[in-house]
Short mmCIF file of C-alpha atoms and ligand atoms in Angstrom, two decimals:
data_model
loop_
_atom_site.label_atom_id
_atom_site.label_comp_id
_atom_site.label_asym_id
_atom_site.label_seq_id
_atom_site.Cartn_x
_atom_site.Cartn_y
_atom_site.Cartn_z
CA UNK A 447 -4.51 -1.71 39.14
CA UNK A 448 -7.89 -2.32 38.10
CA UNK A 449 -7.92 -0.88 34.63
CA UNK A 450 -5.01 -0.13 32.33
CA UNK A 451 -4.18 3.57 30.53
CA UNK A 452 -4.00 3.25 26.55
CA UNK A 453 -1.01 4.23 24.93
CA UNK A 454 0.22 7.25 26.04
CA UNK A 455 0.07 9.98 22.92
CA UNK A 456 2.68 11.42 20.91
CA UNK A 457 2.88 14.81 18.32
CA UNK A 458 5.06 16.03 15.68
CA UNK A 459 5.08 17.92 12.82
CA UNK A 460 7.69 18.60 9.78
CA UNK A 461 7.19 21.69 7.55
CA UNK A 462 6.89 20.91 4.44
CA UNK A 463 10.88 21.66 3.03
CA UNK A 464 10.35 19.87 -0.27
CA UNK A 465 13.18 16.41 -0.07
CA UNK A 466 14.07 15.33 3.19
CA UNK A 467 17.69 14.38 3.26
CA UNK A 468 19.81 12.50 5.68
CA UNK A 469 19.93 15.08 8.24
CA UNK A 470 15.88 14.48 8.31
CA UNK A 471 15.77 11.81 8.65
CA UNK A 472 18.38 11.11 11.73
CA UNK A 473 17.63 14.28 13.59
CA UNK A 474 13.91 13.11 13.22
CA UNK A 475 12.43 11.10 11.39
CA UNK A 476 14.22 8.24 12.51
CA UNK A 477 13.32 8.55 15.90
CA UNK A 478 9.52 8.91 14.77
CA UNK A 479 9.72 5.25 13.08
CA UNK A 480 11.21 3.71 16.59
CA UNK A 481 8.00 6.21 18.32
CA UNK A 482 4.87 5.19 16.31
CA UNK A 483 5.33 1.48 18.27
CA UNK A 484 5.30 2.36 21.91
CA UNK A 485 2.85 5.20 21.56
CA UNK A 486 -0.48 6.24 19.75
CA UNK A 487 1.74 8.59 16.87
CA UNK A 488 -0.03 11.34 15.25
CA UNK A 489 2.53 12.85 12.74
CA UNK A 490 1.00 15.96 10.40
CA UNK A 491 2.88 17.99 7.77
CA UNK A 492 2.89 22.19 8.74
CA UNK A 493 2.09 23.20 5.04
CA UNK A 494 0.44 26.46 7.57
CA UNK A 495 4.27 27.03 9.57
CA UNK A 496 5.34 27.31 5.57
CA UNK A 497 4.01 29.37 4.90
CA UNK A 498 4.55 32.36 8.03
CA UNK A 499 8.28 32.33 6.24
CA UNK A 500 7.25 31.40 2.68
CA UNK A 501 3.90 33.03 2.18
CA UNK A 502 5.37 35.23 -0.86
CA UNK A 503 6.16 32.36 -3.24
CA UNK A 504 3.37 28.99 -2.68
CA UNK A 505 4.20 27.16 -5.87
CA UNK A 506 5.42 24.60 -4.52
CA UNK A 507 3.66 23.99 -1.39
CA UNK A 508 1.53 20.88 -2.42
CA UNK A 509 4.43 19.35 -4.74
CA UNK A 510 6.57 19.77 -1.70
CA UNK A 511 4.14 18.74 0.79
CA UNK A 512 3.14 15.23 -0.84
CA UNK A 513 7.26 14.28 -1.40
CA UNK A 514 7.36 14.01 1.68
CA UNK A 515 4.92 11.91 2.42
CA UNK A 516 6.40 10.16 0.45
CA UNK A 517 10.13 10.97 2.40
CA UNK A 518 8.30 9.23 5.03
CA UNK A 519 6.90 6.32 4.28
CA UNK A 520 10.10 5.28 2.61
CA UNK A 521 11.74 5.89 6.08
CA UNK A 522 9.23 3.62 7.72
CA UNK A 523 6.23 5.56 9.21
CA UNK A 524 3.16 2.59 8.89
CA UNK A 525 -0.04 4.01 7.80
CA UNK A 526 -1.40 1.15 9.94
CA UNK A 527 1.09 2.13 13.13
CA UNK A 528 0.79 5.67 13.23
CA UNK A 529 -1.61 8.55 11.80
CA UNK A 530 -0.17 11.17 9.86
CA UNK A 531 -2.24 14.42 8.12
CA UNK A 532 -1.91 17.65 6.83
CA UNK A 533 -2.34 20.79 9.02
CA UNK A 534 -4.35 22.67 7.04
CA UNK A 535 -6.85 19.77 6.25
CA UNK A 536 -7.92 20.22 9.49
CA UNK A 537 -9.19 23.73 10.47
CA UNK A 538 -9.39 23.27 14.28
CA UNK A 539 -5.88 23.77 14.02
CA UNK A 540 -6.66 27.62 13.06
CA UNK A 541 -9.53 27.56 15.27
CA UNK A 542 -8.34 26.70 17.89
CA UNK A 543 -4.83 29.36 17.16
CA UNK A 544 -7.54 32.29 17.02
CA UNK A 545 -9.18 31.62 20.33
CA UNK A 546 -5.59 30.45 22.18
CA UNK A 547 -5.13 34.45 20.59
CA UNK A 548 -6.83 35.89 22.89
CA UNK A 549 -5.13 34.87 26.28
CA UNK A 550 -1.81 35.30 24.76
CA UNK A 551 -0.38 38.30 25.95
CA UNK A 552 2.72 39.98 23.11
CA UNK A 553 5.59 39.33 25.18
CA UNK A 554 4.97 36.28 25.54
CA UNK A 555 5.92 35.90 21.45
CA UNK A 556 8.05 39.05 20.65
CA UNK A 557 10.32 36.60 23.85
CA UNK A 558 10.71 33.69 21.71
CA UNK A 559 14.34 33.43 20.60
CA UNK A 560 13.69 32.21 17.43
CA UNK A 561 11.65 35.26 17.13
CA UNK A 562 14.20 37.46 16.69
CA UNK A 563 16.79 34.89 15.34
CA UNK A 564 15.21 33.85 11.99
CA UNK A 565 14.24 37.59 11.10
CA UNK A 566 18.30 38.39 11.70
CA UNK A 567 18.74 35.05 9.50
CA UNK A 568 15.92 35.20 6.95
CA UNK A 569 16.99 39.50 6.06
CA UNK A 570 15.93 38.42 2.49
CA UNK A 571 12.16 38.76 3.76
CA UNK A 572 10.02 41.11 4.77
CA UNK A 573 9.03 38.73 8.29
CA UNK A 574 7.12 41.84 10.38
CA UNK A 575 3.47 39.93 9.57
CA UNK A 576 1.33 39.53 11.88
CA UNK A 577 0.99 35.52 11.14
CA UNK A 578 5.06 35.52 12.14
CA UNK A 579 5.06 36.19 15.11
CA UNK A 580 2.07 34.18 16.03
CA UNK A 581 3.39 31.11 14.67
CA UNK A 582 4.81 29.98 17.93
CA UNK A 583 0.96 29.40 19.03
CA UNK A 584 -0.20 28.12 15.85
CA UNK A 585 2.50 25.88 17.51
CA UNK A 586 0.97 26.04 20.80
CA UNK A 587 -2.30 25.31 18.92
CA UNK A 588 -0.89 22.06 17.06
CA UNK A 589 -0.22 20.21 19.99
CA UNK A 590 -2.89 21.66 22.82
CA UNK A 591 -5.80 19.77 19.91
CA UNK A 592 -4.68 16.36 20.38
CA UNK A 593 -3.68 16.50 24.35
CA UNK A 594 -0.87 14.37 23.41
CA UNK A 595 1.52 13.16 26.86
CA UNK A 596 4.61 13.91 24.48
CA UNK A 597 6.10 16.09 21.95
CA UNK A 598 9.22 15.05 19.91
CA UNK A 599 11.30 17.70 18.69
CA UNK A 600 15.09 18.79 18.57
CA UNK A 601 16.98 21.24 20.44
CA UNK A 602 15.95 23.94 18.88
CA UNK A 603 12.05 23.64 19.75
CA UNK A 604 11.97 23.77 23.02
CA UNK A 605 11.03 26.91 23.75
CA UNK A 606 8.12 26.70 21.83
CA UNK A 607 6.90 23.65 23.61
CA UNK A 608 7.54 26.02 27.07
CA UNK A 609 5.46 27.94 25.21
CA UNK A 610 2.94 25.80 25.14
CA UNK A 611 2.31 24.72 28.86
CA UNK A 612 1.90 28.06 29.60
CA UNK A 613 -0.61 28.75 27.38
CA UNK A 614 -1.83 25.82 28.30
CA UNK A 615 -2.17 26.76 32.16
CA UNK A 616 -3.41 30.42 31.27
CA UNK A 617 -6.25 28.46 29.01
CA UNK A 618 -7.28 26.40 31.70
CA UNK A 619 -6.85 28.77 35.02
CA UNK A 620 -9.04 31.38 32.96
CA UNK A 621 -11.28 29.07 31.68
CA UNK A 622 -11.75 26.02 33.66
CA UNK A 623 -13.67 27.57 37.48
CA UNK A 624 -16.80 25.62 37.51
CA UNK A 625 -18.44 27.42 40.21
CA UNK A 626 -20.04 23.94 41.68
CA UNK A 627 -16.85 22.24 40.57
CA UNK A 628 -16.51 20.61 43.67
CA UNK A 629 -20.12 19.07 43.34
CA UNK A 630 -19.36 18.15 39.29
CA UNK A 631 -15.71 16.50 40.45
CA UNK A 632 -17.39 14.21 43.68
CA UNK A 633 -19.86 13.57 40.86
CA UNK A 634 -18.13 12.44 38.74
CA UNK A 635 -15.86 9.80 41.48
CA UNK A 636 -19.26 8.29 41.67
CA UNK A 637 -19.40 7.53 38.46
CA UNK A 638 -15.45 5.44 38.89
CA UNK A 639 -17.24 2.67 40.06
CA UNK A 640 -17.43 2.27 43.99
CA UNK A 641 -13.89 0.50 44.03
CA UNK A 642 -12.09 2.52 41.68
CA UNK A 643 -14.08 5.57 43.30
CA UNK A 644 -12.09 4.42 46.73
CA UNK A 645 -9.00 4.36 44.36
CA UNK A 646 -9.23 7.17 43.74
CA UNK A 647 -9.71 9.01 47.05
CA UNK A 648 -6.47 7.29 48.37
CA UNK A 649 -4.59 8.24 45.49
CA UNK A 650 -5.79 12.29 45.97
CA UNK A 651 -4.93 12.15 49.05
CA UNK A 652 -2.09 10.51 48.97
CA UNK A 653 -0.64 13.43 45.74
CA UNK A 654 -2.35 15.95 48.36
CA UNK A 655 -0.87 15.35 51.78
CA UNK A 656 2.66 14.05 50.56
CA UNK A 657 3.14 15.60 46.50
CA UNK A 658 3.63 12.03 45.15
CA UNK A 659 4.45 11.91 42.19
CA UNK A 660 3.45 7.75 41.24
CA UNK A 661 0.47 8.56 43.03
CA UNK A 662 -0.34 11.65 40.84
CA UNK A 663 0.47 9.12 38.23
CA UNK A 664 -1.40 5.75 39.06
CA UNK A 665 -4.62 8.29 39.38
CA UNK A 666 -4.23 9.69 36.04
CA UNK A 667 -3.65 6.67 34.71
CA UNK A 668 -7.15 5.22 36.59
CA UNK A 669 -8.32 8.14 34.52
CA UNK A 670 -7.28 6.92 31.67
CA UNK A 671 -8.46 4.19 31.24
CA UNK A 672 -11.67 4.17 32.27
CA UNK A 673 -14.15 4.46 28.98
CA UNK A 674 -17.40 5.55 31.05
CA UNK A 675 -15.83 8.45 31.62
CA UNK A 676 -17.35 11.55 29.64
CA UNK A 677 -14.67 13.93 28.73
CA UNK A 678 -15.86 16.73 31.19
CA UNK A 679 -16.02 14.52 33.62
CA UNK A 680 -11.77 13.38 33.01
CA UNK A 681 -11.02 16.79 33.13
CA UNK A 682 -12.08 17.48 36.24
CA UNK A 683 -11.43 14.79 37.92
CA UNK A 684 -7.52 15.60 36.18
CA UNK A 685 -8.11 19.04 38.46
CA UNK A 686 -8.88 17.75 40.96
CA UNK A 687 -7.05 15.64 42.02
CA UNK A 688 -3.63 17.96 40.70
CA UNK A 689 -5.81 20.23 42.95
CA UNK A 690 -6.77 22.88 40.56
CA UNK A 691 -10.02 23.52 37.89
CA UNK A 692 -10.94 21.72 35.41
CA UNK A 693 -7.82 20.30 32.91
CA UNK A 694 -9.76 21.80 29.56
CA UNK A 695 -5.84 20.85 28.13
CA UNK A 696 -3.06 19.17 29.24
CA UNK A 697 0.09 20.13 29.46
CA UNK A 698 2.67 18.41 27.00
CA UNK A 699 5.78 17.49 27.85
CA UNK A 700 9.13 17.29 25.44
CA UNK A 701 10.98 13.93 24.53
CA UNK A 702 14.02 15.84 23.39
CA UNK A 703 15.47 14.04 20.43
CA UNK A 704 18.99 12.86 20.85
CA UNK A 705 20.35 14.91 17.10
CA UNK A 706 23.42 13.10 16.01
CA UNK A 707 26.21 15.79 13.83
CA UNK A 708 24.95 15.57 10.14
CA UNK A 709 27.86 17.10 8.30
CA UNK A 710 26.97 17.95 4.54
CA UNK A 711 29.70 16.90 1.45
CA UNK A 712 31.77 20.43 2.65
CA UNK A 713 31.56 19.32 5.92
CA UNK A 714 29.33 21.97 6.74
CA UNK A 715 26.17 20.72 8.39
CA UNK A 716 23.84 19.37 6.18
CA UNK A 717 21.15 21.84 4.98
CA UNK A 718 19.66 22.41 2.34
CA UNK A 719 20.20 26.56 1.81
CA UNK A 720 23.83 24.92 1.84
CA UNK A 721 23.59 22.82 -1.26
CA UNK A 722 25.60 20.52 1.11
CA UNK A 723 23.03 17.14 1.31
CA UNK A 724 22.57 13.35 0.30
CA UNK A 725 18.71 13.16 -0.70
CA UNK A 726 16.67 10.63 0.82
CA UNK A 727 15.91 9.12 -2.24
CA UNK A 728 18.51 9.98 -4.32
CA UNK A 729 20.06 7.72 -7.01
CA UNK A 730 22.60 5.69 -5.19
CA UNK A 731 25.55 6.03 -7.92
CA UNK A 732 25.25 9.77 -7.13
CA UNK A 733 25.02 8.84 -4.08
CA UNK A 734 28.54 6.95 -3.66
CA UNK A 735 29.62 9.67 -5.98
CA UNK A 736 28.98 13.28 -3.63
CA UNK A 737 30.39 10.46 -1.07
CA UNK A 738 34.37 10.13 -2.71
CA UNK A 739 34.64 13.70 -3.02
CA UNK A 740 33.07 14.40 0.12
CA UNK A 741 35.44 16.58 2.36
CA UNK A 742 38.62 15.69 5.00
CA UNK A 743 40.37 16.00 7.38
CA UNK A 744 42.04 19.28 4.65
CA UNK A 745 45.18 18.59 6.93
CA UNK A 746 45.09 15.03 5.66
CA UNK A 747 47.25 16.78 1.92
CA UNK A 748 48.97 13.86 0.73
CA UNK A 749 48.54 10.10 1.39
CA UNK A 750 51.22 9.72 3.27
CA UNK A 751 50.08 12.18 5.74
CA UNK A 752 48.62 11.40 9.02
CA UNK A 753 45.18 12.75 9.93
CA UNK A 754 42.50 13.20 12.25
CA UNK A 755 39.14 11.79 12.22
CA UNK A 756 38.14 14.65 14.90
CA UNK A 757 37.79 17.21 12.59
CA UNK A 758 37.06 15.01 9.63
CA UNK A 759 33.51 15.06 8.20
CA UNK A 760 33.66 11.42 7.71
CA UNK A 761 34.67 10.03 10.49
CA UNK A 762 31.42 12.02 12.02
CA UNK A 763 29.12 10.25 9.28
CA UNK A 764 31.72 6.84 10.63
CA UNK A 765 29.94 7.54 13.88
CA UNK A 766 26.40 7.36 12.58
CA UNK A 767 26.37 4.44 10.50
CA UNK A 768 28.88 2.29 11.09
CA UNK A 769 30.59 -0.36 13.58
CA UNK A 770 32.53 0.63 16.91
CA UNK A 771 34.95 -1.76 14.85
CA UNK A 772 35.34 -0.05 12.05
CA UNK A 773 34.97 3.29 13.30
CA UNK A 774 38.36 1.49 15.12
CA UNK A 775 39.88 0.22 12.06
CA UNK A 776 39.24 3.99 10.03
CA UNK A 777 40.14 5.60 13.40
CA UNK A 778 43.51 3.92 13.75
CA UNK A 779 43.77 4.12 9.53
CA UNK A 780 43.57 7.25 9.42
CA UNK A 781 45.66 8.48 12.64
CA UNK A 782 48.76 6.39 10.99
CA UNK A 783 48.05 7.08 8.03
CA UNK A 784 47.91 3.34 7.75
CA UNK A 785 44.69 3.79 4.96
CA UNK A 786 43.71 6.75 2.28
CA UNK A 787 40.47 8.14 2.27
CA UNK A 788 38.56 6.37 -0.18
CA UNK A 789 39.52 3.53 1.76
CA UNK A 790 38.09 4.90 4.80
CA UNK A 791 35.17 5.90 2.61
CA UNK A 792 33.83 2.11 1.08
CA UNK A 793 32.45 0.65 4.02
CA UNK A 794 30.69 4.03 4.30
CA UNK A 795 29.70 4.63 1.40
CA UNK A 796 28.38 0.71 1.55
CA UNK A 797 26.11 1.74 4.59
CA UNK A 798 24.10 4.70 2.71
CA UNK A 799 24.20 3.01 -0.08
CA UNK A 800 21.70 0.15 2.17
CA UNK A 801 20.10 2.77 4.16
CA UNK A 802 18.42 4.76 0.93
CA UNK A 803 18.14 1.87 -1.16
CA UNK A 804 16.03 0.23 1.46
CA UNK A 805 14.26 3.78 1.46
CA UNK A 806 13.84 3.91 -1.87
CA UNK A 807 12.69 0.58 -2.56
CA UNK A 808 9.59 1.43 0.10
CA UNK A 809 9.26 5.03 -1.46
CA UNK A 810 8.74 3.20 -4.74
CA UNK A 811 5.63 2.08 -4.43
CA UNK A 812 4.69 5.23 -3.77
CA UNK A 813 5.68 7.05 -5.92
CA UNK A 814 4.03 5.16 -8.53
CA UNK A 815 1.02 5.54 -7.07
CA UNK A 816 -0.48 9.23 -5.57
CA UNK A 817 -4.12 7.65 -4.99
CA UNK A 818 -2.53 5.28 -2.53
CA UNK A 819 -0.66 8.51 -1.12
CA UNK A 820 -3.93 10.96 -0.62
CA UNK A 821 -5.86 7.96 0.70
CA UNK A 822 -2.67 7.49 3.12
CA UNK A 823 -2.89 10.87 4.17
CA UNK A 824 -7.50 11.73 3.40
CA UNK A 825 -7.42 8.43 6.34
CA UNK A 826 -4.81 10.00 8.77
CA UNK A 827 -6.86 14.01 8.85
CA UNK A 828 -10.58 12.19 9.41
CA UNK A 829 -8.19 10.45 12.33
CA UNK A 830 -6.72 13.69 13.19
CA UNK A 831 -9.88 15.41 13.09
CA UNK A 832 -11.78 13.53 15.05
CA UNK A 833 -9.11 14.22 17.86
CA UNK A 834 -9.69 17.67 17.22
CA UNK A 835 -13.25 17.91 17.18
CA UNK A 836 -12.94 15.95 21.01
CA UNK A 837 -10.64 18.67 22.49
CA UNK A 838 -12.90 21.20 20.37
CA UNK A 839 -16.45 20.27 21.86
CA UNK A 840 -14.41 20.97 25.35
CA UNK A 841 -12.48 24.26 25.22
CA UNK A 842 -15.63 25.49 23.16
CA UNK A 843 -18.23 25.06 25.61
CA UNK A 844 -15.67 25.97 28.93
CA UNK A 845 -15.25 29.73 26.96
CA UNK A 846 -19.42 29.82 26.55
CA UNK A 847 -19.73 28.99 22.51
CA UNK A 848 -21.47 26.53 22.84
CA UNK A 849 -24.90 28.22 21.15
CA UNK A 850 -26.82 24.69 21.96
N1 LIG B 2056 7.64 24.30 14.14
C1 LIG B 2056 8.93 23.49 14.25
C2 LIG B 2056 9.63 23.34 13.33
O1 LIG B 2056 9.49 24.03 12.93
C3 LIG B 2056 7.18 21.96 13.22
C4 LIG B 2056 6.26 21.89 13.70
C5 LIG B 2056 5.30 22.91 13.47
C6 LIG B 2056 6.06 21.33 15.03
N2 LIG B 2056 4.29 22.41 14.76
C7 LIG B 2056 4.13 21.17 15.50
C8 LIG B 2056 6.71 20.93 15.75
C9 LIG B 2056 4.27 21.29 16.23
C10 LIG B 2056 6.43 19.79 16.87
C11 LIG B 2056 4.81 20.11 17.52
O2 LIG B 2056 10.48 21.88 13.20
FE1 SF4 B 2057 38.93 11.40 6.79
FE2 SF4 B 2057 38.88 8.50 7.36
FE3 SF4 B 2057 40.19 10.55 5.90
FE4 SF4 B 2057 40.61 9.90 8.39
S1 SF4 B 2057 41.39 8.91 6.23
S2 SF4 B 2057 40.83 11.96 7.00
S3 SF4 B 2057 38.82 10.35 8.88
S4 SF4 B 2057 38.50 10.12 5.66
#
């Protein structure tokens, strides 16, 4: 192909819940660390999201945010490979949220499964607020602002990405119509240069006559890789390609994170609210102590009783941390009562402690240097704002709010 497209963009966010634990690490963060080297990644601290359920006590918000950034860095997010920022430092999130709220039917928000679920789960809080209802739409704004191709999230967030796609479609439908759309699109085609213009026309024909997905992809890459196009023209050509109006907000796709079952110390899912966690930066001696007393197969009361690894939470950790050989050794030794639980835990403790030590070592330099952390975030916010500003210019113009 004549032009090569830049890496597709990825965006994801996390609420600042304070220091992260192994559940957070294996459920999301580890995945982000891999993605940063394959895509153009934007990762942010969703501090406004924390307010949607925790508006009554904000005393820990800032410190939780900084601690989470340090966890991210410790886990291996590399500020020269990805962009790290704080949501509230990019006010465009709020502006887009407001504008999208104008076209979002209430029913769409009321039907999001987490709306009723969370209200029931967090009964002690009054969540009959405007902000809580609007939370999935705030998330839509978070996403659409950066026009990412992929949003890596777990199963629980898929419905939020789905509503984001619906909101984008509705926005484009309402504001992507231009009277002279075809003429403007054809003019933009010319700007591609004669060779690429011909290729674009061919691919467009291929897509529109036979629905060839490959043709759509190639044409989209052709547009993405063309630095001479203005953003508005790129949107026109994308819409012209697909047979719609201008595509101002692009529909993101879920990149489903495979989330292994991370059991907590009591065998239930590892979760801060259960108080059964192992922190990402916890003292290694403390980690070893916790693991030694971790819940095992409750039926295995004595050393001489055989156990069942399939119902043992410790074995779930082996599945994450141990090689196939070690897993086979543990399973066989458990079922035959050939090994004791402490023996079984030994290689696991070593693996968990080694991982935590790596994270602690990387985090250390940031724990001792808050200014370095602030600097990383300041730079990330600047980059995020630049991307956000570009989208907002298009959004405002499309909605008739340009005031030029
Ligand atoms: N709602 C997400 C959560 O609770 C966090 C989040 C906020 C997010 N905005 C986002 C995730 C945008 C992905 C993209 O985990
Ligand atoms: Fe669990 Fe290992 Fe004990 Fe078996 S031997 S019950 S797998 S800790």
